[in-house]
CSV table of N, CA, C and O in Angstrom, one decimal:
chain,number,residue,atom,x,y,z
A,45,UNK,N,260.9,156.5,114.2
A,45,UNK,CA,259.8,155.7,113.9
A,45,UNK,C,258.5,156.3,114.5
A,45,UNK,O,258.5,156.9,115.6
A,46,UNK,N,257.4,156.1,113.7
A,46,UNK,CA,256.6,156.9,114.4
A,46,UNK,C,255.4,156.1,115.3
A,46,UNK,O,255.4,154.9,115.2
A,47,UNK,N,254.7,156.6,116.0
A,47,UNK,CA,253.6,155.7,116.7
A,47,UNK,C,252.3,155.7,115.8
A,47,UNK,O,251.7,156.8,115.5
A,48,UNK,N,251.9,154.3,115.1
A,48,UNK,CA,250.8,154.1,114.5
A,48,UNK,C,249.9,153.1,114.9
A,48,UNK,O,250.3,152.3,115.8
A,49,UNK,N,248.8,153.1,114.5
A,49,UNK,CA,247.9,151.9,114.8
A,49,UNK,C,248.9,150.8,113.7
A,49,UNK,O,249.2,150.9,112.5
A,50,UNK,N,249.1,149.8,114.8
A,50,UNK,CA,249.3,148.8,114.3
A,50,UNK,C,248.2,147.1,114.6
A,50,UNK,O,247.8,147.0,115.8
A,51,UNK,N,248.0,146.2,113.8
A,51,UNK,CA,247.2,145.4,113.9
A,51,UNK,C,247.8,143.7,114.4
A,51,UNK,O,247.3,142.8,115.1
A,52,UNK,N,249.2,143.9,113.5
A,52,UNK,CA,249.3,142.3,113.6
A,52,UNK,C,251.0,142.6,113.8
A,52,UNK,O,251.7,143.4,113.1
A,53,UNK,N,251.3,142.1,114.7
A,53,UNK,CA,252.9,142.3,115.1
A,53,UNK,C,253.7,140.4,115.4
A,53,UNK,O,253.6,139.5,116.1
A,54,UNK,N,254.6,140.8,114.2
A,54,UNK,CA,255.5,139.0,114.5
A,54,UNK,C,256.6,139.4,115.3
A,54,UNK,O,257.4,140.2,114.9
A,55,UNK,N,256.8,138.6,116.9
A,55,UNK,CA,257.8,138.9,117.6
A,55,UNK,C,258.7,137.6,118.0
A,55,UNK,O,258.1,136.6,118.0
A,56,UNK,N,259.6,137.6,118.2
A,56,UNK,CA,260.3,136.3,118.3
A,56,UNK,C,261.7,136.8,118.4
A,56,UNK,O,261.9,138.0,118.3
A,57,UNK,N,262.9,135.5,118.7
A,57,UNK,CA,263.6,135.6,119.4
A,57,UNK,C,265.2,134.6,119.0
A,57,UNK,O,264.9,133.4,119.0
A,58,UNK,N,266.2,134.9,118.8
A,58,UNK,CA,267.2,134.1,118.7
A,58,UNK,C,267.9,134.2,119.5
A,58,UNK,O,268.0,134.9,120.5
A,59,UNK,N,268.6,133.0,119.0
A,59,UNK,CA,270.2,133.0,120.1
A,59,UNK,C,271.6,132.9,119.2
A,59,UNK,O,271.8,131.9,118.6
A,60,UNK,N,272.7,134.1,119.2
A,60,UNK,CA,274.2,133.5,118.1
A,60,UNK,C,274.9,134.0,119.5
A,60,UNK,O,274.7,134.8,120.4
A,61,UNK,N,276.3,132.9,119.0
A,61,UNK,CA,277.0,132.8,119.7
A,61,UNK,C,278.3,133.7,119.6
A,61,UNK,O,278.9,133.4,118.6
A,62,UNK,N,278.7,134.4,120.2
A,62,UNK,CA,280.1,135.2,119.9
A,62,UNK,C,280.8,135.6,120.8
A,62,UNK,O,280.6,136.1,121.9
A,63,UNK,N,282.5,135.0,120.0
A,63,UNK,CA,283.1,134.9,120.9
A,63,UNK,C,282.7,133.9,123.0
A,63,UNK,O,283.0,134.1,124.2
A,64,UNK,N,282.0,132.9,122.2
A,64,UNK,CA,281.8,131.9,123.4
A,64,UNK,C,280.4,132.5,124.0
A,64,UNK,O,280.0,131.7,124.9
A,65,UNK,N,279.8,133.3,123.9
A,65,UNK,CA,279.1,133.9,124.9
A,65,UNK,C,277.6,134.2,123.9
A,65,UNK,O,277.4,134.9,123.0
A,66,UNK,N,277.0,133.6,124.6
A,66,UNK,CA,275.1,133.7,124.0
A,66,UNK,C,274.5,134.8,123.8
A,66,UNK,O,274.0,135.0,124.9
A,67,UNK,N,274.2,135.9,122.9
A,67,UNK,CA,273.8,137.1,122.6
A,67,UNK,C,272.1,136.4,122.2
A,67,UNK,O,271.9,135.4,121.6
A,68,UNK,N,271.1,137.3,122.7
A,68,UNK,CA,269.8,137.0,122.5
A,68,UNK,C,269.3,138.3,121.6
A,68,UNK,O,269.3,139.4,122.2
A,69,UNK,N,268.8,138.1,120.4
A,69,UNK,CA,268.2,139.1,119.2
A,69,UNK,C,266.8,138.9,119.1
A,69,UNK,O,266.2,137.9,118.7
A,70,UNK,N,266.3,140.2,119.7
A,70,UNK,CA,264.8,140.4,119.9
A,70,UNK,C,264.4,141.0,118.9
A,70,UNK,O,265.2,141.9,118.4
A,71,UNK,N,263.2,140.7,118.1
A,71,UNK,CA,262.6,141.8,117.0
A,71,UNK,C,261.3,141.9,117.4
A,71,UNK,O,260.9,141.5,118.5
A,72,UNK,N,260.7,142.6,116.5
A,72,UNK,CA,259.5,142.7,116.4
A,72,UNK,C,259.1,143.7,114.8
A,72,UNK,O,259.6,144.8,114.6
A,73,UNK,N,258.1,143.1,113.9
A,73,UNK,CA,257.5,143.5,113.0
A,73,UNK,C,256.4,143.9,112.6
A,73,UNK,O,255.6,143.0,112.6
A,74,UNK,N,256.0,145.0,112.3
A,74,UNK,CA,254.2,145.1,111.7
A,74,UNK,C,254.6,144.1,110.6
A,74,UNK,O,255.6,144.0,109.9
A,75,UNK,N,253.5,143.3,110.5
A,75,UNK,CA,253.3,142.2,109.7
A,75,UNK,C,252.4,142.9,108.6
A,75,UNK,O,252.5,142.3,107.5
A,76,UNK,N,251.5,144.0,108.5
A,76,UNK,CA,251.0,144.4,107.6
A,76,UNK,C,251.9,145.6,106.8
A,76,UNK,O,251.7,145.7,105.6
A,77,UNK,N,252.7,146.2,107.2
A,77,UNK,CA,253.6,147.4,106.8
A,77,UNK,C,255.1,146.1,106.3
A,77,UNK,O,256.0,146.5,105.5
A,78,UNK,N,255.1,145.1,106.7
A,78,UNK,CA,256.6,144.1,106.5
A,78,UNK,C,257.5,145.6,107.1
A,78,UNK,O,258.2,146.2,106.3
A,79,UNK,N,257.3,145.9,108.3
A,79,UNK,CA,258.1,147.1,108.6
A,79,UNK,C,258.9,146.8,109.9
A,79,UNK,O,258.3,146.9,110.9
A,80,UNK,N,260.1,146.4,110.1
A,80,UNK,CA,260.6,146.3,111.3
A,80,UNK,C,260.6,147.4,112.6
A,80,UNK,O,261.3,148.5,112.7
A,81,UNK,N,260.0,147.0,113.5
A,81,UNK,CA,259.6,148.1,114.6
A,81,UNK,C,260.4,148.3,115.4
A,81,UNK,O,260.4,149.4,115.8
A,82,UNK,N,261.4,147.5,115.9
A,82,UNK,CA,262.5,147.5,116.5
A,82,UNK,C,263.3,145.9,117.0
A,82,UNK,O,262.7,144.8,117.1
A,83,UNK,N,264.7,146.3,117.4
A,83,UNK,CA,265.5,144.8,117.2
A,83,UNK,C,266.6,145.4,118.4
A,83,UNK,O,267.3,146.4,118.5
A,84,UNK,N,266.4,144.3,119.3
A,84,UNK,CA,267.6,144.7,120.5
A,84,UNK,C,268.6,143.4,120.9
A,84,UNK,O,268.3,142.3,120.4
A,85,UNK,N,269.6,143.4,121.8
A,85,UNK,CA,270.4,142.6,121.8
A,85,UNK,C,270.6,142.1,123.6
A,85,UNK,O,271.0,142.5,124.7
A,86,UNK,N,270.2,141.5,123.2
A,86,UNK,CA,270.2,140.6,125.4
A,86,UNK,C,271.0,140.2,125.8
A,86,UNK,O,271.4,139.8,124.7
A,87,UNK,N,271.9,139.9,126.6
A,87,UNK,CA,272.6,138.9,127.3
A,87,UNK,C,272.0,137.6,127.8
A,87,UNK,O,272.6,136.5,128.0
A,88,UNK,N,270.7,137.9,128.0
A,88,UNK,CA,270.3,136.8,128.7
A,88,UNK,C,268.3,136.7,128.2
A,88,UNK,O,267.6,137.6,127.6
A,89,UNK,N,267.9,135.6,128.5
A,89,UNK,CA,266.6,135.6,127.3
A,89,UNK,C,265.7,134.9,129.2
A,89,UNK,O,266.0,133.9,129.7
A,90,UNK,N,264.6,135.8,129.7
A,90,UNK,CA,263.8,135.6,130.4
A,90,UNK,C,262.7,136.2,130.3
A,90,UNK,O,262.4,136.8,129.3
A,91,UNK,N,261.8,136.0,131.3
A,91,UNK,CA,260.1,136.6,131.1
A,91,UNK,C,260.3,138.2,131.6
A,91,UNK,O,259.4,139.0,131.3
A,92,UNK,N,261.2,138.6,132.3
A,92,UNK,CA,261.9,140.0,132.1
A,92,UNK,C,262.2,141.1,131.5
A,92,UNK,O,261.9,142.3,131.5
A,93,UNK,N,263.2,140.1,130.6
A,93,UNK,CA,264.2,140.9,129.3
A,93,UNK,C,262.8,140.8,128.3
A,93,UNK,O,262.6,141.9,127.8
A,94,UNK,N,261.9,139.9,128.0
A,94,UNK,CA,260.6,139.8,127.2
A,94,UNK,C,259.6,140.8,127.3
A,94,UNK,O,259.0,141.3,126.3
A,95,UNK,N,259.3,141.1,128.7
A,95,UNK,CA,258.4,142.1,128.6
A,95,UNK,C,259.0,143.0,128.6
A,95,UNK,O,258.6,143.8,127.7
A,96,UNK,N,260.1,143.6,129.3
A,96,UNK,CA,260.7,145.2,128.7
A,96,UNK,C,261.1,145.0,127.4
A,96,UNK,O,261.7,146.1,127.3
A,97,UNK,N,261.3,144.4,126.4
A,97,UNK,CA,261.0,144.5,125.1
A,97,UNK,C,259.7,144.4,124.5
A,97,UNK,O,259.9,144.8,123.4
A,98,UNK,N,258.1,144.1,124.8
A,98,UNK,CA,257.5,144.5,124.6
A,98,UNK,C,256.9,145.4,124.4
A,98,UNK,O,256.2,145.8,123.5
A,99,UNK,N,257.4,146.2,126.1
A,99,UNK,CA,256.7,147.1,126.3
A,99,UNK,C,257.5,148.4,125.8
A,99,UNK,O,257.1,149.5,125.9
A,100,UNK,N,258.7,147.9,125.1
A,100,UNK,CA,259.5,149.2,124.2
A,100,UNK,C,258.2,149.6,122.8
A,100,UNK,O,257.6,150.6,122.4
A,101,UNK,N,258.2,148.0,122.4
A,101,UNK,CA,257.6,147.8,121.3
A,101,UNK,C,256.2,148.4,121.1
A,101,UNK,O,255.8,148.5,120.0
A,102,UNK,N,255.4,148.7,122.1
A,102,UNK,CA,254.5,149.3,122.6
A,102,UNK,C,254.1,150.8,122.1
A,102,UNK,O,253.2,151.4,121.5
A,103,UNK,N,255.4,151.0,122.5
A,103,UNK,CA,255.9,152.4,122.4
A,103,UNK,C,255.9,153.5,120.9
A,103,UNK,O,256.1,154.7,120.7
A,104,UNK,N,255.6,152.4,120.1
A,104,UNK,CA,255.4,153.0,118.5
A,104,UNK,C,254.0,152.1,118.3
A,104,UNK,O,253.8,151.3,117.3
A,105,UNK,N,253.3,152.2,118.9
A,105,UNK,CA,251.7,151.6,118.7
A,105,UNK,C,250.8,152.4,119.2
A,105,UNK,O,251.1,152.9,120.3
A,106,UNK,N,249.9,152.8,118.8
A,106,UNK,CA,248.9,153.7,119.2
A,106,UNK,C,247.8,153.0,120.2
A,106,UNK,O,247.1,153.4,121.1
A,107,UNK,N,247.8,151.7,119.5
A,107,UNK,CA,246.8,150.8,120.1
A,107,UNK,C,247.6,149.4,120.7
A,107,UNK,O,248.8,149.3,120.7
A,108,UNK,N,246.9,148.4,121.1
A,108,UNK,CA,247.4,147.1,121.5
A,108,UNK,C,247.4,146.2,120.4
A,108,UNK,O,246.3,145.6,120.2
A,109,UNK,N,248.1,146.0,119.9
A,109,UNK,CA,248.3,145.2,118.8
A,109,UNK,C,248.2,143.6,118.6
A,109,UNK,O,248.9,143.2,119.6
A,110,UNK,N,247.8,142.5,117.9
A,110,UNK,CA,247.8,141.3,118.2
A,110,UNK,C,249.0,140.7,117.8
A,110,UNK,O,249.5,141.3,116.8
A,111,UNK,N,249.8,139.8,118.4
A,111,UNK,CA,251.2,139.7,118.1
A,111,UNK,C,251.6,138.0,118.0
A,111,UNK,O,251.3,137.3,119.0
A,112,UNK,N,252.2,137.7,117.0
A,112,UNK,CA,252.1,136.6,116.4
A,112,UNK,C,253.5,136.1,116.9
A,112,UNK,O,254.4,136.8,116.7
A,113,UNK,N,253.7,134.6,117.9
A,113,UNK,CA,254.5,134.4,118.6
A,113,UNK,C,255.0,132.7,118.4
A,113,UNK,O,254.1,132.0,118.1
A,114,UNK,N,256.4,132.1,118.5
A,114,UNK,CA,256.1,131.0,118.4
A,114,UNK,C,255.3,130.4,120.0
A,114,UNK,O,254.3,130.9,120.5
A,115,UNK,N,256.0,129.1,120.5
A,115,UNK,CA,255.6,129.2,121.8
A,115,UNK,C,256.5,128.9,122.9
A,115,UNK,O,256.6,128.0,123.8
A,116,UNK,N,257.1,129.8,122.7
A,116,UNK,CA,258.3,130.1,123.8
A,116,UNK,C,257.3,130.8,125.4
A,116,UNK,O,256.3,131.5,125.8
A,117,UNK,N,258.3,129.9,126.1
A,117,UNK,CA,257.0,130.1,127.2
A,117,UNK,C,257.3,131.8,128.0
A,117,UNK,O,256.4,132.4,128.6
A,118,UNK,N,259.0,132.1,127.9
A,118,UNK,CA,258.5,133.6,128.1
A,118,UNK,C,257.9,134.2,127.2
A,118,UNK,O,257.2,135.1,127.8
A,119,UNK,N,257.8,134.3,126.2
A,119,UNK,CA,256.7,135.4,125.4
A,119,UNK,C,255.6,135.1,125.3
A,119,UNK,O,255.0,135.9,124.7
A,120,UNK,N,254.8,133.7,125.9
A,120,UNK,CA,253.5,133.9,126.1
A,120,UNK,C,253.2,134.8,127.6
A,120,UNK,O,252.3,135.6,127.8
A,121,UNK,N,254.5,134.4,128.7
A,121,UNK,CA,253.9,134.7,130.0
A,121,UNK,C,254.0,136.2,129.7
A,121,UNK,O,253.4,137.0,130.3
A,122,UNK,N,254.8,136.5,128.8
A,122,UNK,CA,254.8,138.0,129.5
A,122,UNK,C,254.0,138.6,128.3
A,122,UNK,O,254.1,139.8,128.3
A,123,UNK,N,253.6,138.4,127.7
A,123,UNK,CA,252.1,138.9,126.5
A,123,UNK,C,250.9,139.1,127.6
A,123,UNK,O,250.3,140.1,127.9
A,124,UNK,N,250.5,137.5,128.3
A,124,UNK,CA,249.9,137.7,128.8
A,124,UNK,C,249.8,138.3,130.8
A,124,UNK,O,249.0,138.4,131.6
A,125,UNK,N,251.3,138.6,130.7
A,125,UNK,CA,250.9,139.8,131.9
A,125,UNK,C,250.5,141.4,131.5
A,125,UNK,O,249.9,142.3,132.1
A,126,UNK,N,251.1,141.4,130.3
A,126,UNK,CA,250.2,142.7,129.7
A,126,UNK,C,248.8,143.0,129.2
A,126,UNK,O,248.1,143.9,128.8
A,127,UNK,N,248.6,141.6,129.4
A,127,UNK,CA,247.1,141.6,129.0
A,127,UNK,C,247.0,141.8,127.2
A,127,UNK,O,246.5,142.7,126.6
A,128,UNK,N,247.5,141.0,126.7
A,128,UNK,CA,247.6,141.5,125.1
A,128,UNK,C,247.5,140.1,124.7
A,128,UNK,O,247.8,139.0,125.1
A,129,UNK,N,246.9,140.5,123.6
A,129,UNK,CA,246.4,139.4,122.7
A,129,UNK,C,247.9,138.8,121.9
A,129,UNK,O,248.9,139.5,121.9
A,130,UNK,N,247.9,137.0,121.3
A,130,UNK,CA,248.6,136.5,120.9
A,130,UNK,C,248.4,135.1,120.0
A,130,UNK,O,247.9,134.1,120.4
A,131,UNK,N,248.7,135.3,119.2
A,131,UNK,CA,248.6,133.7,118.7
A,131,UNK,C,249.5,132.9,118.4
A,131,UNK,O,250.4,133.6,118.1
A,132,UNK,N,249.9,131.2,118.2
A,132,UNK,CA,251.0,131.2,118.1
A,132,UNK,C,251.1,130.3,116.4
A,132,UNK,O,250.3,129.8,115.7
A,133,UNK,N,252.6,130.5,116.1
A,133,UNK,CA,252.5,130.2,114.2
A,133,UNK,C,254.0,130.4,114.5
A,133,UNK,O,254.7,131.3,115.1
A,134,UNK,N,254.4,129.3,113.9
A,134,UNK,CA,255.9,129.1,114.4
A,134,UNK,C,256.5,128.5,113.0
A,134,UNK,O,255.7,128.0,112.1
A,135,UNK,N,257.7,128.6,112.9
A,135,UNK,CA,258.1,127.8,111.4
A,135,UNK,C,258.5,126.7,110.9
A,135,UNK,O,259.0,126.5,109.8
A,136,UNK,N,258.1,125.9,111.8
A,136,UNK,CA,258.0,124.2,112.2
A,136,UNK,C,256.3,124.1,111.4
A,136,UNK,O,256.1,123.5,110.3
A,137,UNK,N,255.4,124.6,112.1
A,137,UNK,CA,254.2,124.2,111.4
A,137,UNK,C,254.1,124.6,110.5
A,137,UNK,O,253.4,123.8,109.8
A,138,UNK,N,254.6,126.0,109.4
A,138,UNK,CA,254.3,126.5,108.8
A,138,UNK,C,255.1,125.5,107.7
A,138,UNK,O,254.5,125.6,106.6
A,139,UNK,N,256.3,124.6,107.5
A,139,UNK,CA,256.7,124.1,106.9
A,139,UNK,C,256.4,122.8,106.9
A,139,UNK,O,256.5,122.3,105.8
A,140,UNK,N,255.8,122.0,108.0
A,140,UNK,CA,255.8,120.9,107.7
A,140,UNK,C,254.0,120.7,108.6
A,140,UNK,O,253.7,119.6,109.0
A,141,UNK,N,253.3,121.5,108.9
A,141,UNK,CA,252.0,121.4,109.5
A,141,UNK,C,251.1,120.8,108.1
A,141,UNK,O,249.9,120.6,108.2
C-alpha cells in the first residue's frame, strides 16, 4: 500500500467470538478511495492496542488525516493523544437519527 494524502479515514472496531475467546477486529478506511488501509486482530481492545493501531494506520498517510469514529471512549482518547482530528457518526444515528 502506498503512503498518500488521505482526507477522511472511518476507523472502528469489533468483537467475534472464537472458540470461547474474544478476538478484537480493527480497520481502518479512506473514505474517499472506499479503500481499505489496513485490518488487524487484538486479543484485547484498550486505549493501547488503539493507538498502536493508529499509529500503524498513520503509516500510509502522508498527512494527518480526519478520522470518522463511533464513540468508543478508547478511540477518542487515543485520537486525541495524537493530537488528530475526529468526529463522531456511528450507525445507530445514521439509521435511526
Amino acid at each position: 500500500m502506498l503512503r498518500r494524502k488521505r482526507n477522511l479515514m472511518a476507523m472502528d472496531e469489533t468483537v467475534v467470538k472464537t472458540n470461547k475467546k474474544n478476538h478484537f477486529i480493527y480497520s481502518a478506511v479512506d473514505i474517499e478511495r472506499n479503500e481499505i488501509i489496513l485490518m488487524r486482530v487484538y486479543l484485547t481492545r484498550n486505549w493501547l492496542i488503539t493507538r498502536s493501531f493508529i499509529k500503524r494506520v498513520l503509516k500510509y498517510c502522508e498527512n494527518k488525516p480526519k478520522f470518522v469514529i463511533d464513540r468508543a471512549s478508547w478511540l477518542i482518547e487515543a485520537l486525541k493523544s495524537l493530537k488528530l482530528e475526529y468526529k463522531h457518526e456511528g450507525f445507530r444515528e445514521k439509521m435511526f437519527g
